[in-house]
Steps between C-alpha positions, in 0.01 A plus 500: 500500500470654166560867586537860391471784747244781505627841406518772771214741512526868557418607845178695537322638799123436483220542736391141580166371437382222725258213525417303805637136511249223461490251780767236464391216282115546563352173361771474250432269213804289415442364163649168405809507275424501129691315241630690200238583247514300177423821306597548137516816291296519182630590160457878561680471839786312341533774218524768778755291690708491193475875456607529873781250462644660192499845645618435842676164535853469355633189332671400816195534718543839658181705542563870441303772698507747229322762718761472772841552345478166323600307824397150565341385832334190661159652431549505122652168501222347707223669289655373170541146646131497589399627172718248309359204703150617443556518135662165476844654390744255669798624291452862627417378856830313521691773348362767750551257795862445390579864478327549838694234684833596344464878592248552776517191720694476830693196585348501858225678674567859586690530833612863506408815313737647248584541127677293263591466133241468244493468113440796270129616534479392855521698821743331737304427829501203736146590609219338318166609355244270645242546224755392245588193718132405526440546126799276416406228752152497368617470130737216599214321692266538189781391256588193707135391484462578122820337380559251785832631618528415875811706532323824429242416776782443735650827415149675546485337835838625616421860389164472681675388814738791480207736451335377823833498688638835397221711373210444752450642849241467760365867550216582733371134479530462124741347266628796286694474168804723493603641154855379571705332758657812618411870519130468573474465874503791745499542875148376582388497128544372156440622143332287242400527137144381460560420131734211607210311624472282190209297648453234234870428517530499879205263516644261237843508662348402831465148362875461492545542879388275785412763732239777502727802457407580139132443570508743782705748302221493225215527759670791681586658182140514410420690814775746449385567159160558634590722785800697352291729279492890516359817348172574338525195278609262787789370290821315599820698492823403323674469843335432833635545852365254769557578873630190669327569830145609388489386150396846377576562138600819329647577148871467557705821521781508235262440209217720384169374638367382178305216334740486203733275306551240761165502670328441167598138528263452815184484292686294238590230745160515685321449165744217411421339829130528428446721809246717305337638816829601667480853618824622321369353166160670539660828596726490188208430268307797657813719460532409127142541431477853640846659480563613143370168350583628158872519554565319835735685730833352580476547862293675778635655811343341807539815712376776260295292252698660229529300161798471280521781238566224246314195401609145599674298237351195325589283793280707725218455237548133507471460874196737496338289244552187696376663825195654335412142348473371854266789588277453202445129572640236279755699297766235591530156325283228643165374376580621154505870574688733280815639634556864539679696213850558596762722336762343275860462617607680185335815642682482832754770556733283709568171667276565798198605307540200275548267808170631650332437185612138484435432866145645469441266207624211704303589800184516299535144376606357828250670731220322322681175482577506881138567575395202279751284677347592838806626661383851566326617825147571526391851415585731802718246666799731479 
């Protein structure tokens, strides 16, 4: 697997919020696997990609997280590979892939927890970050189709097989995605990160495997995202605790109970998947319409309702623009509709803000194209 571990979180004691578990797989809609989208960026997207590449990607293909001590991790490598493929930049794609394989890959699947050596700018950890692995596998699958490189699809398949084997569990009748192979199961419970459910990627990667594991993961993920919402705004938390016996969900202790920097990717991926009636997407749109719409808060506390005392960065603004476009009916590409206005990468304060801007741009193109290709579910099917 292509791996980098998650950093430890400070321990907090929080009064839990709970929601009742939905019935196990009630009339679940297992969508057929979707092939990689043949989407291409326009000239403005390519110009923005070049800004991103020049600011955050080194000559040898390392993506630098400037807001996090200039470390490099599988998330950043995967996002950059996706963007390079989307913009048709094969030279950068191969450079980023080469650095990733040389520095973050493991020779075999993970068999035991522990720490190992790592290059400068990397945190040594033999655990993986599942969202990074998903992004890398999806980028490889797409690049294999675009540039006719079967070996990249083989690598995408191997990574996807490892994700299923090491990072999924059957919890209360559902297939659950673990954030990493180790450290997220508890006695009779598990902890998940809702933002790791990159639904368009999971659905595309399902085409690589003969079984139904990825299709069930995608379908069960949609139910978890719908049910695991809290507070006045009914939003997903950054980290979610699931009881293995009852399936009841609470914001996980050990992290603030917030819709924040992680959970912001939930509406991003739902919009990308074309699930514009999904509860979490509509709740995020309502939140951004009503909660300080002039500045957009960086987070909200799902217990107290408090808003961050500072505004969200340009990445927040980009995801909010994408989300509100789905609410306003036709803001996304498809049928000749004008795309939302996104902040420019040059205005982003750091890597993550710039990555969200670019991913929102990419999602706004591909949601419409996916709908046109007929691979999205009927409205309300989630």
